[in-house]
PDB file of C-alpha atoms in Angstrom:
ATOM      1  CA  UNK A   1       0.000   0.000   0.000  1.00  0.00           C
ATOM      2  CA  UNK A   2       1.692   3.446  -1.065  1.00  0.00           C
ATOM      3  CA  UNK A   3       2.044   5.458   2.271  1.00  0.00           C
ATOM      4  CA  UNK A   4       2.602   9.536   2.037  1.00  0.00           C
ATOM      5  CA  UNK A   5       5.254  10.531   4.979  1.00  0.00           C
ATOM      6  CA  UNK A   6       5.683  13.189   7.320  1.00  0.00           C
ATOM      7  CA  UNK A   7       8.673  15.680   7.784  1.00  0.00           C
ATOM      8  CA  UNK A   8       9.307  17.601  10.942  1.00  0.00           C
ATOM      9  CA  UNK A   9       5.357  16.612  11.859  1.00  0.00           C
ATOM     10  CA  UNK A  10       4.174  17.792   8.761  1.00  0.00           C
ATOM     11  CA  UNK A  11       2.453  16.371   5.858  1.00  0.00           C
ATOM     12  CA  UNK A  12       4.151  16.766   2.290  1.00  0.00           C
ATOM     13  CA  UNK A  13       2.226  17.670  -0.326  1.00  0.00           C
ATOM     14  CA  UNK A  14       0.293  15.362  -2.519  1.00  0.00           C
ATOM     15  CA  UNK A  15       2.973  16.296  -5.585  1.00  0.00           C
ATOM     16  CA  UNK A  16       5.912  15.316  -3.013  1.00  0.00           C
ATOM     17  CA  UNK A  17       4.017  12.259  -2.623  1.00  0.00           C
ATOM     18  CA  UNK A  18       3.580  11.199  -5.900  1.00  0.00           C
ATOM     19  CA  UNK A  19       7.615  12.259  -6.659  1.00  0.00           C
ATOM     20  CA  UNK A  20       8.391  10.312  -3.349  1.00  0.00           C
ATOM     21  CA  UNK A  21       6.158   7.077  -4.748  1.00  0.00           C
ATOM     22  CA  UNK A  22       7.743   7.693  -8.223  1.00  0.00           C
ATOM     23  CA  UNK A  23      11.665   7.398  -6.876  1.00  0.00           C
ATOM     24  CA  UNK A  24      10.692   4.887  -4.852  1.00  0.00           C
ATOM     25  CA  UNK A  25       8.721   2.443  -7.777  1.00  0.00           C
ATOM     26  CA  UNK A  26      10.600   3.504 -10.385  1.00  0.00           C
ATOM     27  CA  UNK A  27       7.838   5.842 -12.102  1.00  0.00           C
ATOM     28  CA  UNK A  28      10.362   8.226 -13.386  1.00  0.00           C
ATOM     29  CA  UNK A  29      12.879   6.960 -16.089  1.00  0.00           C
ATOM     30  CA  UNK A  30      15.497  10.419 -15.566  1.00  0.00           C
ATOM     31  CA  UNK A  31      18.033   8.915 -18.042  1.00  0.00           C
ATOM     32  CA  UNK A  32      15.023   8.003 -20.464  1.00  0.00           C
ATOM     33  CA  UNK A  33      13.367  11.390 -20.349  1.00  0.00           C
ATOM     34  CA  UNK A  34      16.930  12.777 -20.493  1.00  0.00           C
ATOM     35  CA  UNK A  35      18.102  10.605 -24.034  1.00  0.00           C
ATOM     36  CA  UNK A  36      14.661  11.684 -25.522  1.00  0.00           C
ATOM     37  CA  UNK A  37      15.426  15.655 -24.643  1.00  0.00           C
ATOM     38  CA  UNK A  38      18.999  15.285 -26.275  1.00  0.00           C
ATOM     39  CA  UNK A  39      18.210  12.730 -29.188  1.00  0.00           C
ATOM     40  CA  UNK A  40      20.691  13.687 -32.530  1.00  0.00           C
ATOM     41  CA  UNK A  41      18.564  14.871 -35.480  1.00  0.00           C
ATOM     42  CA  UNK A  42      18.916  12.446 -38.273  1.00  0.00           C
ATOM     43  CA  UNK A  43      18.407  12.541 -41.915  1.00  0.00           C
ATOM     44  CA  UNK A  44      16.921   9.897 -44.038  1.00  0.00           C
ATOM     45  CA  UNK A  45      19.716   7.030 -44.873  1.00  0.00           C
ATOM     46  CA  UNK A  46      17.003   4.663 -46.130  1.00  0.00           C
ATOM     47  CA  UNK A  47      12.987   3.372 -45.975  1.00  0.00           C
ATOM     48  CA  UNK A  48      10.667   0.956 -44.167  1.00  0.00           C
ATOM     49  CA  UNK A  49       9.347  -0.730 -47.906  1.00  0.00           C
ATOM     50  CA  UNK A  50       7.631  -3.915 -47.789  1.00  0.00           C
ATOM     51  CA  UNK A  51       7.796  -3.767 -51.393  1.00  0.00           C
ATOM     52  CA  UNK A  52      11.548  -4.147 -52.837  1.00  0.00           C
ATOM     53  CA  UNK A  53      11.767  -0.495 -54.397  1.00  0.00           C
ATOM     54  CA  UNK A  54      14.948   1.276 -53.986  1.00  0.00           C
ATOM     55  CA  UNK A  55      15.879   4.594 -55.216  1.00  0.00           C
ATOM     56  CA  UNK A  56      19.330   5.705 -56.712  1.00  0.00           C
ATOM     57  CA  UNK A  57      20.987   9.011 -56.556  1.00  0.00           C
ATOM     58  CA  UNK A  58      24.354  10.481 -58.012  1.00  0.00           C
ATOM     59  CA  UNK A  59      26.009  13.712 -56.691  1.00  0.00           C
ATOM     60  CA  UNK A  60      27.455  15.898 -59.064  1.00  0.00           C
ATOM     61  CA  UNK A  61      30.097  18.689 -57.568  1.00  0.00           C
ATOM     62  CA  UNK A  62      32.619  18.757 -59.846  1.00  0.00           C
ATOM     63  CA  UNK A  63      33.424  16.951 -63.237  1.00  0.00           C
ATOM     64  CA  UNK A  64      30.822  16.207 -66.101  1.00  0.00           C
ATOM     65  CA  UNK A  65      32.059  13.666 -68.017  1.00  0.00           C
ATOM     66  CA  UNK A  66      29.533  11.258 -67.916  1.00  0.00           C
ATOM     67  CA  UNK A  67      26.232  12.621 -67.372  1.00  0.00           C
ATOM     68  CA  UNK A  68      25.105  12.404 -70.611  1.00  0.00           C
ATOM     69  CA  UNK A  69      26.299   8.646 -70.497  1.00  0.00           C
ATOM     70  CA  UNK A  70      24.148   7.933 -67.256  1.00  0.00           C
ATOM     71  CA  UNK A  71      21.149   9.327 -68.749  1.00  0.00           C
ATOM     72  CA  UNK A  72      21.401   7.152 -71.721  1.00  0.00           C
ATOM     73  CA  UNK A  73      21.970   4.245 -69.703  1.00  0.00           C
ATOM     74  CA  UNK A  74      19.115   5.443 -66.898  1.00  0.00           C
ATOM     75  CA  UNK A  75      16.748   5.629 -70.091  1.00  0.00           C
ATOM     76  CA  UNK A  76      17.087   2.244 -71.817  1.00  0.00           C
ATOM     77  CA  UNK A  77      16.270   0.594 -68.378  1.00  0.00           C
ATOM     78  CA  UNK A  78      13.468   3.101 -68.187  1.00  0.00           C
ATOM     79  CA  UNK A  79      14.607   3.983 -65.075  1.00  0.00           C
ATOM     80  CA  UNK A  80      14.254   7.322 -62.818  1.00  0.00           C
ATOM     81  CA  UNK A  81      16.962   8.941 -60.805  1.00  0.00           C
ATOM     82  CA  UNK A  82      18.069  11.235 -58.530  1.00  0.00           C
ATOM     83  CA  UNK A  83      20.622  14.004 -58.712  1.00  0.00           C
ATOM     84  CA  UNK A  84      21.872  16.172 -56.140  1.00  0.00           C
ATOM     85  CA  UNK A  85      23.531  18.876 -58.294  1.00  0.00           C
ATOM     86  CA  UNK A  86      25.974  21.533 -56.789  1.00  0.00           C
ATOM     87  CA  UNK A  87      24.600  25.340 -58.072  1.00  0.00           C
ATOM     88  CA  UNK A  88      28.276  25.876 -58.842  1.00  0.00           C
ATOM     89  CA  UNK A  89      27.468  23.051 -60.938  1.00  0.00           C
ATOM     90  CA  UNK A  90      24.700  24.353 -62.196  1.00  0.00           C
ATOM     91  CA  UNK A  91      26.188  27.745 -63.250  1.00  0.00           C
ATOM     92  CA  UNK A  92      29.274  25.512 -65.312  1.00  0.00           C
ATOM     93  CA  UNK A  93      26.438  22.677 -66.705  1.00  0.00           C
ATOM     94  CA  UNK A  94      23.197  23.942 -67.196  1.00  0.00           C
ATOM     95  CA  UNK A  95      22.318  22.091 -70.322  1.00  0.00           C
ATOM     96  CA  UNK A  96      23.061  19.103 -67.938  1.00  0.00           C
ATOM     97  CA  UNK A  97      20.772  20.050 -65.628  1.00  0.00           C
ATOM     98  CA  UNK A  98      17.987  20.674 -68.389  1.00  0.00           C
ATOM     99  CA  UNK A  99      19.486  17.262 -69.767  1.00  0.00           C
ATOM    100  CA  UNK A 100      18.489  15.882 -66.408  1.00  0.00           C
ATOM    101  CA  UNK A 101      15.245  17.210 -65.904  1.00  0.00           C
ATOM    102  CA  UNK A 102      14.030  16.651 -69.544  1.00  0.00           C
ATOM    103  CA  UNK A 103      14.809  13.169 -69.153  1.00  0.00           C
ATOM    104  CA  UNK A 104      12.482  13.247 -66.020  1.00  0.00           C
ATOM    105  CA  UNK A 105      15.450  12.487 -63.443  1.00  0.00           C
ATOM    106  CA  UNK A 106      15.175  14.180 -59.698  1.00  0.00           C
ATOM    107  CA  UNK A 107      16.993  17.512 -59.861  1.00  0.00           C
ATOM    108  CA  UNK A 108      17.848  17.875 -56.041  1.00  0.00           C
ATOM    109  CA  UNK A 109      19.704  20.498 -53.959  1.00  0.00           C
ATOM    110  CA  UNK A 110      23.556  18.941 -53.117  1.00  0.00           C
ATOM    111  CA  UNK A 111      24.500  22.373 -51.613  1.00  0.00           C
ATOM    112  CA  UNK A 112      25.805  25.886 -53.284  1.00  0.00           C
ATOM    113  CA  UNK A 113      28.981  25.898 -53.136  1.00  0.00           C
ATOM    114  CA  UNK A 114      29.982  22.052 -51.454  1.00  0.00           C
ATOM    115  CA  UNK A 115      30.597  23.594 -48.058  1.00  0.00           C
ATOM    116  CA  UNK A 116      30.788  22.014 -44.999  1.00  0.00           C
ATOM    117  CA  UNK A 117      27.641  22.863 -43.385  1.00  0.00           C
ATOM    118  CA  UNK A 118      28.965  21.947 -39.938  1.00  0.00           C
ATOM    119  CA  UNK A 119      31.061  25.515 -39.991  1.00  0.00           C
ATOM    120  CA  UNK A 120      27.939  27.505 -40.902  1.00  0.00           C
ATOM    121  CA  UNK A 121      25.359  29.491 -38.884  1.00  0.00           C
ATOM    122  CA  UNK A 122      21.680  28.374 -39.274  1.00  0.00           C
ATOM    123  CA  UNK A 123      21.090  31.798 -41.487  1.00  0.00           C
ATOM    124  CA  UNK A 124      24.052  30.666 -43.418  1.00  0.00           C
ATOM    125  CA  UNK A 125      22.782  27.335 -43.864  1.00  0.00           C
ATOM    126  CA  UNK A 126      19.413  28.515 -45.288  1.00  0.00           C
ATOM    127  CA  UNK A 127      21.133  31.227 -47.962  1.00  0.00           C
ATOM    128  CA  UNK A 128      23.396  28.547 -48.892  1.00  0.00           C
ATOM    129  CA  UNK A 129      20.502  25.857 -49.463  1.00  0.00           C
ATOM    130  CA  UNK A 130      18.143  28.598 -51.279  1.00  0.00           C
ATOM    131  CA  UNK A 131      21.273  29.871 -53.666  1.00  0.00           C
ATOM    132  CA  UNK A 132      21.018  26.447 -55.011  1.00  0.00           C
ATOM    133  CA  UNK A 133      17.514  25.870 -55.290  1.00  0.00           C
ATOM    134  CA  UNK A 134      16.996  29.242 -57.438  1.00  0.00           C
ATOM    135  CA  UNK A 135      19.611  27.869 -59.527  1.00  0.00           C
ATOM    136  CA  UNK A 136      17.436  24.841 -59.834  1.00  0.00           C
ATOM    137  CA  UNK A 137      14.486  26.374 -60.248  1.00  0.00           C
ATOM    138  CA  UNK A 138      15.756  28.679 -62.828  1.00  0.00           C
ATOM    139  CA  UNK A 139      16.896  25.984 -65.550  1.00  0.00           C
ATOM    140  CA  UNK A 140      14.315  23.751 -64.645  1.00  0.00           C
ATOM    141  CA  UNK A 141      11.045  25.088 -63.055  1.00  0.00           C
ATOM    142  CA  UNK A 142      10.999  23.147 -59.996  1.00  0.00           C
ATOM    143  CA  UNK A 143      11.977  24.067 -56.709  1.00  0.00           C
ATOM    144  CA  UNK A 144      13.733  20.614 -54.694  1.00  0.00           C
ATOM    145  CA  UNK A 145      12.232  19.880 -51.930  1.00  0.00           C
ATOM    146  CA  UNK A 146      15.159  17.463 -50.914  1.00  0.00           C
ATOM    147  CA  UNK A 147      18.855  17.636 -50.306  1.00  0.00           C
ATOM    148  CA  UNK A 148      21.858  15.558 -49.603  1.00  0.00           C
ATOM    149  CA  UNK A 149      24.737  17.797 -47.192  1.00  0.00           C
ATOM    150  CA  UNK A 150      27.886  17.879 -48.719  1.00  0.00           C
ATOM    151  CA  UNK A 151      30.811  15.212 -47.562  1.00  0.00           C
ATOM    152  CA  UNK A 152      27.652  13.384 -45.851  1.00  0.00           C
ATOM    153  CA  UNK A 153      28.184  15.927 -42.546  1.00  0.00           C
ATOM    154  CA  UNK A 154      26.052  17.035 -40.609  1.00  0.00           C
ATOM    155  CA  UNK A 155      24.832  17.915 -37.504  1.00  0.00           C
ATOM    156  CA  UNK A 156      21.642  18.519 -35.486  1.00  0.00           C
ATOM    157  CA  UNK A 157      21.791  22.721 -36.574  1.00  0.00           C
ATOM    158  CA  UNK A 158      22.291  21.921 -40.321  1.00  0.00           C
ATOM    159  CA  UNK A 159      19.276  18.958 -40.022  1.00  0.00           C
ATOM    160  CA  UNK A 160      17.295  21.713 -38.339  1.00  0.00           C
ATOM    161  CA  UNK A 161      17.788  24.417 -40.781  1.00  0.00           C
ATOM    162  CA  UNK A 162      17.101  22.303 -43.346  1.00  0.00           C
ATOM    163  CA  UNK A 163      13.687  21.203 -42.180  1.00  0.00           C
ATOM    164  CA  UNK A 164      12.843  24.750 -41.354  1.00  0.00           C
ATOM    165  CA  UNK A 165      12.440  25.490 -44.319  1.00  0.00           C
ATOM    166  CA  UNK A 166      10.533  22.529 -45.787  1.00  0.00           C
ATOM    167  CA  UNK A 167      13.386  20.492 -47.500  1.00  0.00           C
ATOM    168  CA  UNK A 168      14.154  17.361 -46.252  1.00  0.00           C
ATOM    169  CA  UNK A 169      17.401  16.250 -46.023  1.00  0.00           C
ATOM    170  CA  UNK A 170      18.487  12.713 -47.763  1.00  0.00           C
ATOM    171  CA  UNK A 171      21.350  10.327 -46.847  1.00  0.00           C
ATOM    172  CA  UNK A 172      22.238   6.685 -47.968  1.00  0.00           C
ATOM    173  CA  UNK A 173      22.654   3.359 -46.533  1.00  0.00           C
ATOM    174  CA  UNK A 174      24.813   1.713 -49.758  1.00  0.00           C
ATOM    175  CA  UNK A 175      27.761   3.938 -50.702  1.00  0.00           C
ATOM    176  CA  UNK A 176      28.680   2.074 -54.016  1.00  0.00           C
ATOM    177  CA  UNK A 177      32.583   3.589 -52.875  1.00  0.00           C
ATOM    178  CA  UNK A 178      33.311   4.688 -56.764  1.00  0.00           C
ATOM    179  CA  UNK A 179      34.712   8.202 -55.853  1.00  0.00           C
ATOM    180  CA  UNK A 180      37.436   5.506 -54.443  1.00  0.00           C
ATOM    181  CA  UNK A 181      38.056   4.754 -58.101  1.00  0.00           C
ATOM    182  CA  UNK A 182      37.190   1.034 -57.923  1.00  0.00           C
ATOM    183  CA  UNK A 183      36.889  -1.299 -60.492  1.00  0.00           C
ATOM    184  CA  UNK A 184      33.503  -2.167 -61.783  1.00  0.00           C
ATOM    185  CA  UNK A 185      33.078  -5.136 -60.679  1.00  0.00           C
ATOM    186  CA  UNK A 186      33.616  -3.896 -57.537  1.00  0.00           C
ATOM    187  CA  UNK A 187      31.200  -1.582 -57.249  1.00  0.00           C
ATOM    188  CA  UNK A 188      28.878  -3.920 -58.366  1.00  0.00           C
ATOM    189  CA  UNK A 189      29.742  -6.564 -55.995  1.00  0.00           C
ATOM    190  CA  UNK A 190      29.133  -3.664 -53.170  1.00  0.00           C
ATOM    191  CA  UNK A 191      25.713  -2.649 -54.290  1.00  0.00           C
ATOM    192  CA  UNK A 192      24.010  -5.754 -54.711  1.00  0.00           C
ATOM    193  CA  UNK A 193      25.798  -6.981 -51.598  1.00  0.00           C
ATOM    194  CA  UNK A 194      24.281  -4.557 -49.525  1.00  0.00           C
ATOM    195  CA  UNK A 195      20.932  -3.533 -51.443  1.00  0.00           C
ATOM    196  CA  UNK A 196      17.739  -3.859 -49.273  1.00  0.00           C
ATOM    197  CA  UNK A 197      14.235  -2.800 -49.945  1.00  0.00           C
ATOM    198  CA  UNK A 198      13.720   0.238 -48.798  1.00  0.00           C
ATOM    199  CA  UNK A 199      17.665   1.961 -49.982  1.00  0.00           C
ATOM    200  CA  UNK A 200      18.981   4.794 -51.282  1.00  0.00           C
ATOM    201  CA  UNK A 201      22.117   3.888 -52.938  1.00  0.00           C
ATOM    202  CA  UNK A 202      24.712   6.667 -53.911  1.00  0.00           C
ATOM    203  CA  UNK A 203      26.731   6.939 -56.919  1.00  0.00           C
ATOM    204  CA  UNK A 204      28.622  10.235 -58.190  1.00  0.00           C
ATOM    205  CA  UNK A 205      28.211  11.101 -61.910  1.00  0.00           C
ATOM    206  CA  UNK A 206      31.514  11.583 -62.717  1.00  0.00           C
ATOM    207  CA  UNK A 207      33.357   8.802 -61.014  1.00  0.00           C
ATOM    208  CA  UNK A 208      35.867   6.540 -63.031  1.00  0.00           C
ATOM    209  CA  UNK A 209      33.669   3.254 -63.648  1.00  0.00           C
ATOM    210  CA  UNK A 210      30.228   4.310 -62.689  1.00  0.00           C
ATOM    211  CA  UNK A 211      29.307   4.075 -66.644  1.00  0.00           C
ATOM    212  CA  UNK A 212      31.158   0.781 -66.820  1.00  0.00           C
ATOM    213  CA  UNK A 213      28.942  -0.470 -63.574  1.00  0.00           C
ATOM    214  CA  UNK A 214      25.361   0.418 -63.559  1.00  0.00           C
ATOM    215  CA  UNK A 215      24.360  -1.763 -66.463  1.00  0.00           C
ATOM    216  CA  UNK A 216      25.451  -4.740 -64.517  1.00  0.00           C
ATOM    217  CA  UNK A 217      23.849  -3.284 -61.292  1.00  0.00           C
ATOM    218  CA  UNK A 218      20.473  -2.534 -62.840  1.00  0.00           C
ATOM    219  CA  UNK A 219      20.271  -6.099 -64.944  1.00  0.00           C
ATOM    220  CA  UNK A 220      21.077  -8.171 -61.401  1.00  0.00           C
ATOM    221  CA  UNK A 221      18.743  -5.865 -59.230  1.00  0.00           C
ATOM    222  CA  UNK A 222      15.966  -6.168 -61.971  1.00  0.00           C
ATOM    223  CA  UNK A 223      16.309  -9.703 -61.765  1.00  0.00           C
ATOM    224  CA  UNK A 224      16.153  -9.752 -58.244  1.00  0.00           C
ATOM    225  CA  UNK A 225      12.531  -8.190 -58.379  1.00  0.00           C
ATOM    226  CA  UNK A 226      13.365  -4.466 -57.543  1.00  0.00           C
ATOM    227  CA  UNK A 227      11.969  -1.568 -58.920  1.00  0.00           C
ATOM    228  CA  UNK A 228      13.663   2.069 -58.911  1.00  0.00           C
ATOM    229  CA  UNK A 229      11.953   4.997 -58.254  1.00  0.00           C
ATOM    230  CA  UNK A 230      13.097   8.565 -57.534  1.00  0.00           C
ATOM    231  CA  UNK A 231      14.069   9.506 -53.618  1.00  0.00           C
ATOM    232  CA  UNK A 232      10.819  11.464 -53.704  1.00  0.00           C
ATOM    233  CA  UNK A 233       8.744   8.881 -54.415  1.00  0.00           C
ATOM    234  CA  UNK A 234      10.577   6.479 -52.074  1.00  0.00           C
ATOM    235  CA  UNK A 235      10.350   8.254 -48.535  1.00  0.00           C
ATOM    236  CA  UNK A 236       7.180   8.503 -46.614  1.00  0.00           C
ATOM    237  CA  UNK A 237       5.283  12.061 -46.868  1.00  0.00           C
ATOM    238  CA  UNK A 238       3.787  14.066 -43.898  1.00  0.00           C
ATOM    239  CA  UNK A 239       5.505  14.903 -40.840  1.00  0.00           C
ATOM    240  CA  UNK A 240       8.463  13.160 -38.515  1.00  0.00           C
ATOM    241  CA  UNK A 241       6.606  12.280 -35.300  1.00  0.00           C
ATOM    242  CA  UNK A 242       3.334  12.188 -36.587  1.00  0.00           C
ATOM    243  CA  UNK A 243       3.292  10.583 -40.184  1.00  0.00           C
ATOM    244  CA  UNK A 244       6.619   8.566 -40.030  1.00  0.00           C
ATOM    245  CA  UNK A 245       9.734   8.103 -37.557  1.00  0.00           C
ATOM    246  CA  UNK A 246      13.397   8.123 -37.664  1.00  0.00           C
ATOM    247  CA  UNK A 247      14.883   5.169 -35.688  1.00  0.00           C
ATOM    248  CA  UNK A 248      18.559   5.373 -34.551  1.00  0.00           C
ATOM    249  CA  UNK A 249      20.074   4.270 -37.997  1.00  0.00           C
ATOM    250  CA  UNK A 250      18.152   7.032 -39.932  1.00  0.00           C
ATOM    251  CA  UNK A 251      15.698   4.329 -41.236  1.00  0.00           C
ATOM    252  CA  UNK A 252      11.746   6.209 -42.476  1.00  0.00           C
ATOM    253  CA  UNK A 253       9.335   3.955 -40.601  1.00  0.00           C
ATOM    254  CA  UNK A 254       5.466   4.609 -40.978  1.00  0.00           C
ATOM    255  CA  UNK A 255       4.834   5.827 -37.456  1.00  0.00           C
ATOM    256  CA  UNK A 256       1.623   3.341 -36.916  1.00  0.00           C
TER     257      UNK A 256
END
């Protein structure tokens, strides 16, 4: 029977009661409510899909050399991308980016200027993340609503900038490792190694043996019984918290 107790002849309140009972029952998880309070903002590495759709995405920063290439390739598997384009990229390739878009790939927001967002203030963060998008938007009529961080960095103020202003920001769970310069069988071996239902896999359109790769990828993952859509149409709309979650790996789960 839970017993209130007296201090100095007096009776403590009913709230020191309850607090008293709580300590004493174990009520009152401190560390628990203390994790929650402090839990590290994630982005989106992959999806909860009971279907086996996957979506994959190339970052281009720097070098052009093959983008024309991956869209031919993209387009005789009838396949749909996603690229997060650099607007310094944009202002050197914007026929690319119209290339891109016409072709009905993903045009998504990879940064202005491939800074690391870590350094930057939150009002830095957002003028960065817009300079791109009107770049976007101006060769190709749509604003992104997504965007992958540059170097994969981040922390909790650039994942809250980012969502403050509607965007949400995209990782990956396979990194197909051909900025490394593998060989292509390589990356292929990595990719459908690791490929769930549910990934994002990241490629970068100007690395050495992409080109050389993705045929092989696409053919074995077709076969397999996956279907690729863009990172748009992978994740799960609404809101984080009340539509979907984020569990510790950066997995989208439907929050029912």
């Amino acid at each position: 029977m839970m017993k209130c107790f007296s201090l100095k002849g007096k009776p403590l309140t009913i709230l020191a009661c309850l607090l008293a009972a709580a300590v004493m029952f174990g009520a009152v998880n401190a560390p628990a409510v203390m994790a929650s309070a402090t839990q590290r903002q994630l982005p989106i590495y992959c999806v909860q899909r009971d279907q086996k759709m996957i979506s994959i995405s190339f970052d281009a920063a720097w070098g052009n050399e093959d983008t024309e290439q991956l869209i031919d390739i993209l387009g005789k598997y009838d396949i749909k991308a996603t690229f997060f384009v650099v607007g310094e990229w944009v202002d050197k390739y914007p026929e690319s980016v119209k290339a891109l878009h016409d072709a009905g790939h993903e045009v998504m927001n990879h940064s202005n200027t491939h800074a690391h967002m870590s350094q930057l203030s939150r009002e830095e963060i957002i003028a960065d993340v817009n300079a791109c998008n009107d770049k976007i938007e101006a060769v190709t009529g749509v604003r992104p609503t997504l965007i992958r961080p540059p170097y994969g960095e981040y922390d909790d103020n650039v994942i809250s900038a980012i969502r403050s202003i509607d965007m949400e920001p995209i990782q990956w769970d396979v990194d197909s490792l051909d900025w490394k310069d593998l060989s292509a069988a390589d990356i292929t071996k990595r990719v459908t190694g690791k490929v769930q239902a549910g990934s994002i896999v990241l490629f970068h359109n100007a690395a050495k043996h992409t080109p050389e790769a993705l045929p092989g990828i696409l053919d074995a993952l077709l076969q397999e019984g996956y279907t690729f859509v863009p990172i748009s149409q992978l994740i799960l709309p609404g809101e984080c918290g009340a539509d979907y979650t984020l569990d510790h790996t950066g997995r989208q789960c439907p929050a029912s």
